[in-house]
Amino acid sequence: MGFGRFVASLFGKRTEPRAPLPEAEERDYGRSELAAYDGSDPGKPLLIGIRGQVYDVTRGRDFYGPGGPYAMFAGKDCTRALAKVSFEAELFNGNTDGLEPDELEKLEEWIEMFEGKYRRIGRLL
Ligand code: HEM
């Protein structure tokens, strides 16, 4: 082992780059189409839908990729689940009917986070 690699290993740095991330296409996505971007194909980006918009969350693959704590978000409309801060499968849809003011506020906070951290690539049709 060379000195550089030895030092890198002490700090837990990766000496080999990870495979390049798949690029998400900037366009609108149909609801049924989104499901193909759920992480089951490592060659495809990870996409999620929130309140009519699609975000590329590929760089957050440790959260949303297979085996991640939020893997169930990938390829889905997460609007209602995020508003209610719940993982219940039946909440992964775009229905905002009857959400309480605090839930709508929570949803806004999530959207702000996604806007800041990820790329919005199109509309969820
Ligand atoms: C068991 C309860 C939970 C714990 C302990 C927890 C813990 C955490 C922690 C520590 C982070 C920050 C990770 C980081 O930035 O390194 C995080 C991020 C996040 N959590 Fe949770 N969480 C919980 C439940 C939930 C639920 C119920 C939802 C939504 C339905 C949720 C959605 C998220 C999202 C969207 C992120 C941002 C991930 C990103 O940066 O892309 N979490 N959580």
PDB file of C-alpha atoms and ligand atoms in Angstrom:
ATOM      1  CA  MET A   1       0.000   0.000   0.000  1.00  0.00           C
ATOM      2  CA  GLY A   2       1.341   3.431  -0.938  1.00  0.00           C
ATOM      3  CA  PHE A   3       1.515   6.185   1.655  1.00  0.00           C
ATOM      4  CA  GLY A   4      -1.407   8.143   0.153  1.00  0.00           C
ATOM      5  CA  ARG A   5      -3.684   5.135   0.221  1.00  0.00           C
ATOM      6  CA  PHE A   6      -2.558   4.302   3.731  1.00  0.00           C
ATOM      7  CA  VAL A   7      -3.450   7.815   4.949  1.00  0.00           C
ATOM      8  CA  ALA A   8      -6.745   7.664   3.029  1.00  0.00           C
ATOM      9  CA  SER A   9      -7.573   4.326   4.663  1.00  0.00           C
ATOM     10  CA  LEU A  10      -7.038   5.852   8.137  1.00  0.00           C
ATOM     11  CA  PHE A  11      -9.683   8.466   7.356  1.00  0.00           C
ATOM     12  CA  GLY A  12     -12.098   6.012   5.747  1.00  0.00           C
ATOM     13  CA  LYS A  13     -11.802   7.752   2.376  1.00  0.00           C
ATOM     14  CA  ARG A  14     -12.727   5.778  -0.710  1.00  0.00           C
ATOM     15  CA  THR A  15      -9.716   5.361  -2.936  1.00  0.00           C
ATOM     16  CA  GLU A  16     -11.808   4.039  -5.829  1.00  0.00           C
ATOM     17  CA  PRO A  17     -14.572   6.279  -7.166  1.00  0.00           C
ATOM     18  CA  ARG A  18     -18.117   4.894  -7.084  1.00  0.00           C
ATOM     19  CA  ALA A  19     -19.679   4.039 -10.423  1.00  0.00           C
ATOM     20  CA  PRO A  20     -21.048   7.184 -12.132  1.00  0.00           C
ATOM     21  CA  LEU A  21     -24.656   7.911 -11.186  1.00  0.00           C
ATOM     22  CA  PRO A  22     -27.335   7.466 -13.818  1.00  0.00           C
ATOM     23  CA  GLU A  23     -28.589  10.822 -15.151  1.00  0.00           C
ATOM     24  CA  ALA A  24     -32.283  11.580 -14.911  1.00  0.00           C
ATOM     25  CA  GLU A  25     -33.949  12.946 -18.011  1.00  0.00           C
ATOM     26  CA  GLU A  26     -35.434  16.426 -17.591  1.00  0.00           C
ATOM     27  CA  ARG A  27     -39.043  15.981 -18.673  1.00  0.00           C
ATOM     28  CA  ASP A  28     -42.523  15.293 -17.353  1.00  0.00           C
ATOM     29  CA  TYR A  29     -43.317  11.808 -16.055  1.00  0.00           C
ATOM     30  CA  GLY A  30     -46.578   9.887 -16.007  1.00  0.00           C
ATOM     31  CA  ARG A  31     -47.583   8.307 -12.709  1.00  0.00           C
ATOM     32  CA  SER A  32     -47.259   4.719 -13.913  1.00  0.00           C
ATOM     33  CA  GLU A  33     -43.944   5.585 -15.587  1.00  0.00           C
ATOM     34  CA  LEU A  34     -42.446   6.810 -12.301  1.00  0.00           C
ATOM     35  CA  ALA A  35     -42.578   3.283 -10.853  1.00  0.00           C
ATOM     36  CA  ALA A  36     -39.719   2.224 -13.159  1.00  0.00           C
ATOM     37  CA  TYR A  37     -37.411   4.561 -11.200  1.00  0.00           C
ATOM     38  CA  ASP A  38     -37.764   2.750  -7.870  1.00  0.00           C
ATOM     39  CA  GLY A  39     -34.191   1.483  -7.671  1.00  0.00           C
ATOM     40  CA  SER A  40     -34.862  -2.021  -8.970  1.00  0.00           C
ATOM     41  CA  ASP A  41     -32.758  -1.173 -12.046  1.00  0.00           C
ATOM     42  CA  PRO A  42     -29.324   0.130 -10.934  1.00  0.00           C
ATOM     43  CA  GLY A  43     -28.888   1.697 -14.367  1.00  0.00           C
ATOM     44  CA  LYS A  44     -31.837   4.044 -13.808  1.00  0.00           C
ATOM     45  CA  PRO A  45     -31.990   7.146 -11.608  1.00  0.00           C
ATOM     46  CA  LEU A  46     -34.073   7.190  -8.417  1.00  0.00           C
ATOM     47  CA  LEU A  47     -37.087   9.469  -8.786  1.00  0.00           C
ATOM     48  CA  ILE A  48     -39.810  10.541  -6.397  1.00  0.00           C
ATOM     49  CA  GLY A  49     -42.942  12.613  -6.884  1.00  0.00           C
ATOM     50  CA  ILE A  50     -44.120  15.335  -4.501  1.00  0.00           C
ATOM     51  CA  ARG A  51     -47.153  17.548  -5.108  1.00  0.00           C
ATOM     52  CA  GLY A  52     -47.031  17.339  -8.875  1.00  0.00           C
ATOM     53  CA  GLN A  53     -43.251  17.620  -9.253  1.00  0.00           C
ATOM     54  CA  VAL A  54     -40.596  14.975  -9.899  1.00  0.00           C
ATOM     55  CA  TYR A  55     -37.262  15.054  -8.068  1.00  0.00           C
ATOM     56  CA  ASP A  56     -34.109  13.165  -8.919  1.00  0.00           C
ATOM     57  CA  VAL A  57     -32.960  11.720  -5.572  1.00  0.00           C
ATOM     58  CA  THR A  58     -30.224   9.510  -7.027  1.00  0.00           C
ATOM     59  CA  ARG A  59     -27.551  11.284  -4.995  1.00  0.00           C
ATOM     60  CA  GLY A  60     -29.526  10.289  -1.892  1.00  0.00           C
ATOM     61  CA  ARG A  61     -29.334   6.609  -2.860  1.00  0.00           C
ATOM     62  CA  ASP A  62     -28.230   5.649   0.655  1.00  0.00           C
ATOM     63  CA  PHE A  63     -31.688   6.843   1.780  1.00  0.00           C
ATOM     64  CA  TYR A  64     -33.854   5.895  -1.199  1.00  0.00           C
ATOM     65  CA  GLY A  65     -31.987   3.042  -2.890  1.00  0.00           C
ATOM     66  CA  PRO A  66     -32.599  -0.673  -2.253  1.00  0.00           C
ATOM     67  CA  GLY A  67     -32.074  -1.469   1.441  1.00  0.00           C
ATOM     68  CA  GLY A  68     -32.198   2.222   2.415  1.00  0.00           C
ATOM     69  CA  PRO A  69     -34.520   3.467   5.186  1.00  0.00           C
ATOM     70  CA  TYR A  70     -36.660   5.349   2.646  1.00  0.00           C
ATOM     71  CA  ALA A  71     -36.493   2.837  -0.212  1.00  0.00           C
ATOM     72  CA  MET A  72     -40.312   2.760  -0.250  1.00  0.00           C
ATOM     73  CA  PHE A  73     -40.338   6.398  -1.475  1.00  0.00           C
ATOM     74  CA  ALA A  74     -38.554   5.653  -4.748  1.00  0.00           C
ATOM     75  CA  GLY A  75     -40.733   5.571  -7.856  1.00  0.00           C
ATOM     76  CA  LYS A  76     -43.756   6.829  -5.921  1.00  0.00           C
ATOM     77  CA  ASP A  77     -45.835   9.912  -5.290  1.00  0.00           C
ATOM     78  CA  CYS A  78     -44.850  10.623  -1.665  1.00  0.00           C
ATOM     79  CA  THR A  79     -47.087  13.670  -1.128  1.00  0.00           C
ATOM     80  CA  ARG A  80     -49.538  12.324   1.434  1.00  0.00           C
ATOM     81  CA  ALA A  81     -46.980  10.114   3.234  1.00  0.00           C
ATOM     82  CA  LEU A  82     -44.637  13.102   3.722  1.00  0.00           C
ATOM     83  CA  ALA A  83     -47.449  15.379   4.897  1.00  0.00           C
ATOM     84  CA  LYS A  84     -48.432  12.783   7.501  1.00  0.00           C
ATOM     85  CA  VAL A  85     -44.812  11.734   8.180  1.00  0.00           C
ATOM     86  CA  SER A  86     -45.826   8.117   7.843  1.00  0.00           C
ATOM     87  CA  PHE A  87     -44.603   5.053   5.971  1.00  0.00           C
ATOM     88  CA  GLU A  88     -48.079   3.506   5.547  1.00  0.00           C
ATOM     89  CA  ALA A  89     -48.257   2.104   2.026  1.00  0.00           C
ATOM     90  CA  GLU A  90     -51.738   3.498   1.318  1.00  0.00           C
ATOM     91  CA  LEU A  91     -50.446   7.054   1.901  1.00  0.00           C
ATOM     92  CA  PHE A  92     -48.088   6.983  -1.073  1.00  0.00           C
ATOM     93  CA  ASN A  93     -50.291   9.019  -3.374  1.00  0.00           C
ATOM     94  CA  GLY A  94     -50.886  12.605  -4.399  1.00  0.00           C
ATOM     95  CA  ASN A  95     -54.161  13.069  -2.550  1.00  0.00           C
ATOM     96  CA  THR A  96     -54.095  16.155  -0.320  1.00  0.00           C
ATOM     97  CA  ASP A  97     -57.816  16.028   0.573  1.00  0.00           C
ATOM     98  CA  GLY A  98     -58.547  16.591   4.240  1.00  0.00           C
ATOM     99  CA  LEU A  99     -54.946  17.246   5.293  1.00  0.00           C
ATOM    100  CA  GLU A 100     -54.749  19.319   8.489  1.00  0.00           C
ATOM    101  CA  PRO A 101     -52.987  22.721   8.460  1.00  0.00           C
ATOM    102  CA  ASP A 102     -49.995  21.295  10.363  1.00  0.00           C
ATOM    103  CA  GLU A 103     -49.719  18.453   7.838  1.00  0.00           C
ATOM    104  CA  LEU A 104     -49.783  20.928   4.933  1.00  0.00           C
ATOM    105  CA  GLU A 105     -47.079  22.929   6.713  1.00  0.00           C
ATOM    106  CA  LYS A 106     -44.995  19.773   7.157  1.00  0.00           C
ATOM    107  CA  LEU A 107     -45.398  19.060   3.447  1.00  0.00           C
ATOM    108  CA  GLU A 108     -44.108  22.580   2.642  1.00  0.00           C
ATOM    109  CA  GLU A 109     -41.058  21.956   4.834  1.00  0.00           C
ATOM    110  CA  TRP A 110     -40.289  18.699   3.048  1.00  0.00           C
ATOM    111  CA  ILE A 111     -40.653  20.387  -0.337  1.00  0.00           C
ATOM    112  CA  GLU A 112     -38.223  23.088   0.778  1.00  0.00           C
ATOM    113  CA  MET A 113     -35.751  20.381   1.785  1.00  0.00           C
ATOM    114  CA  PHE A 114     -36.101  18.532  -1.535  1.00  0.00           C
ATOM    115  CA  GLU A 115     -35.811  21.814  -3.487  1.00  0.00           C
ATOM    116  CA  GLY A 116     -32.589  22.594  -1.643  1.00  0.00           C
ATOM    117  CA  LYS A 117     -30.953  19.213  -1.851  1.00  0.00           C
ATOM    118  CA  TYR A 118     -32.164  17.612  -5.079  1.00  0.00           C
ATOM    119  CA  ARG A 119     -32.897  18.513  -8.673  1.00  0.00           C
ATOM    120  CA  ARG A 120     -36.497  19.047  -9.760  1.00  0.00           C
ATOM    121  CA  ILE A 121     -36.590  17.510 -13.229  1.00  0.00           C
ATOM    122  CA  GLY A 122     -40.195  17.861 -14.366  1.00  0.00           C
ATOM    123  CA  ARG A 123     -43.853  17.528 -13.540  1.00  0.00           C
ATOM    124  CA  LEU A 124     -45.647  14.418 -12.336  1.00  0.00           C
ATOM    125  CA  LEU A 125     -48.569  14.051 -14.708  1.00  0.00           C
TER     126      LEU A 125
HETATM  127  C1  HEM B   1     -38.373   6.079  13.107  1.00  0.00           C
HETATM  128  C2  HEM B   1     -38.456   7.365  12.934  1.00  0.00           C
HETATM  129  C3  HEM B   1     -37.459   8.124  12.129  1.00  0.00           C
HETATM  130  C4  HEM B   1     -36.174   8.387  12.403  1.00  0.00           C
HETATM  131  C5  HEM B   1     -35.367   7.961  13.630  1.00  0.00           C
HETATM  132  C6  HEM B   1     -35.663   9.204  11.324  1.00  0.00           C
HETATM  133  C7  HEM B   1     -34.379   9.695  11.260  1.00  0.00           C
HETATM  134  C8  HEM B   1     -33.882  10.487  10.252  1.00  0.00           C
HETATM  135  C9  HEM B   1     -32.559  11.081  10.204  1.00  0.00           C
HETATM  136  C10 HEM B   1     -31.492  10.935  11.303  1.00  0.00           C
HETATM  137  C11 HEM B   1     -32.451  11.756   9.048  1.00  0.00           C
HETATM  138  C12 HEM B   1     -31.278  12.588   8.587  1.00  0.00           C
HETATM  139  C13 HEM B   1     -30.262  11.726   7.959  1.00  0.00           C
HETATM  140  C14 HEM B   1     -29.096  12.541   7.409  1.00  0.00           C
HETATM  141  O1  HEM B   1     -29.302  13.664   6.903  1.00  0.00           O
HETATM  142  O2  HEM B   1     -27.992  12.036   7.481  1.00  0.00           O
HETATM  143  C15 HEM B   1     -33.694  11.593   8.331  1.00  0.00           C
HETATM  144  C16 HEM B   1     -33.961  12.122   7.097  1.00  0.00           C
HETATM  145  C17 HEM B   1     -35.156  12.017   6.443  1.00  0.00           C
HETATM  146  N1  HEM B   1     -36.305  11.420   6.929  1.00  0.00           N
HETATM  147 FE1  HEM B   1     -36.455  10.397   8.631  1.00  0.00          FE
HETATM  148  N2  HEM B   1     -36.646   9.380  10.408  1.00  0.00           N
HETATM  149  C18 HEM B   1     -37.769   8.750  10.858  1.00  0.00           C
HETATM  150  C19 HEM B   1     -38.980   8.689  10.235  1.00  0.00           C
HETATM  151  C20 HEM B   1     -39.293   9.299   9.037  1.00  0.00           C
HETATM  152  C21 HEM B   1     -40.601   9.302   8.403  1.00  0.00           C
HETATM  153  C22 HEM B   1     -41.850   8.648   8.988  1.00  0.00           C
HETATM  154  C23 HEM B   1     -40.476   9.979   7.230  1.00  0.00           C
HETATM  155  C24 HEM B   1     -41.512  10.317   6.181  1.00  0.00           C
HETATM  156  C25 HEM B   1     -42.539   9.579   5.884  1.00  0.00           C
HETATM  157  C26 HEM B   1     -39.085  10.391   7.135  1.00  0.00           C
HETATM  158  C27 HEM B   1     -38.561  11.065   6.069  1.00  0.00           C
HETATM  159  C28 HEM B   1     -37.272  11.513   5.971  1.00  0.00           C
HETATM  160  C29 HEM B   1     -36.757  12.207   4.816  1.00  0.00           C
HETATM  161  C30 HEM B   1     -37.495  12.539   3.532  1.00  0.00           C
HETATM  162  C31 HEM B   1     -35.432  12.521   5.108  1.00  0.00           C
HETATM  163  C32 HEM B   1     -34.449  13.278   4.227  1.00  0.00           C
HETATM  164  C33 HEM B   1     -33.565  12.320   3.493  1.00  0.00           C
HETATM  165  C34 HEM B   1     -32.721  13.089   2.481  1.00  0.00           C
HETATM  166  O3  HEM B   1     -31.871  13.869   2.902  1.00  0.00           O
HETATM  167  O4  HEM B   1     -32.976  12.927   1.278  1.00  0.00           O
HETATM  168  N3  HEM B   1     -38.418   9.966   8.229  1.00  0.00           N
HETATM  169  N4  HEM B   1     -34.530  10.818   9.071  1.00  0.00           N
END
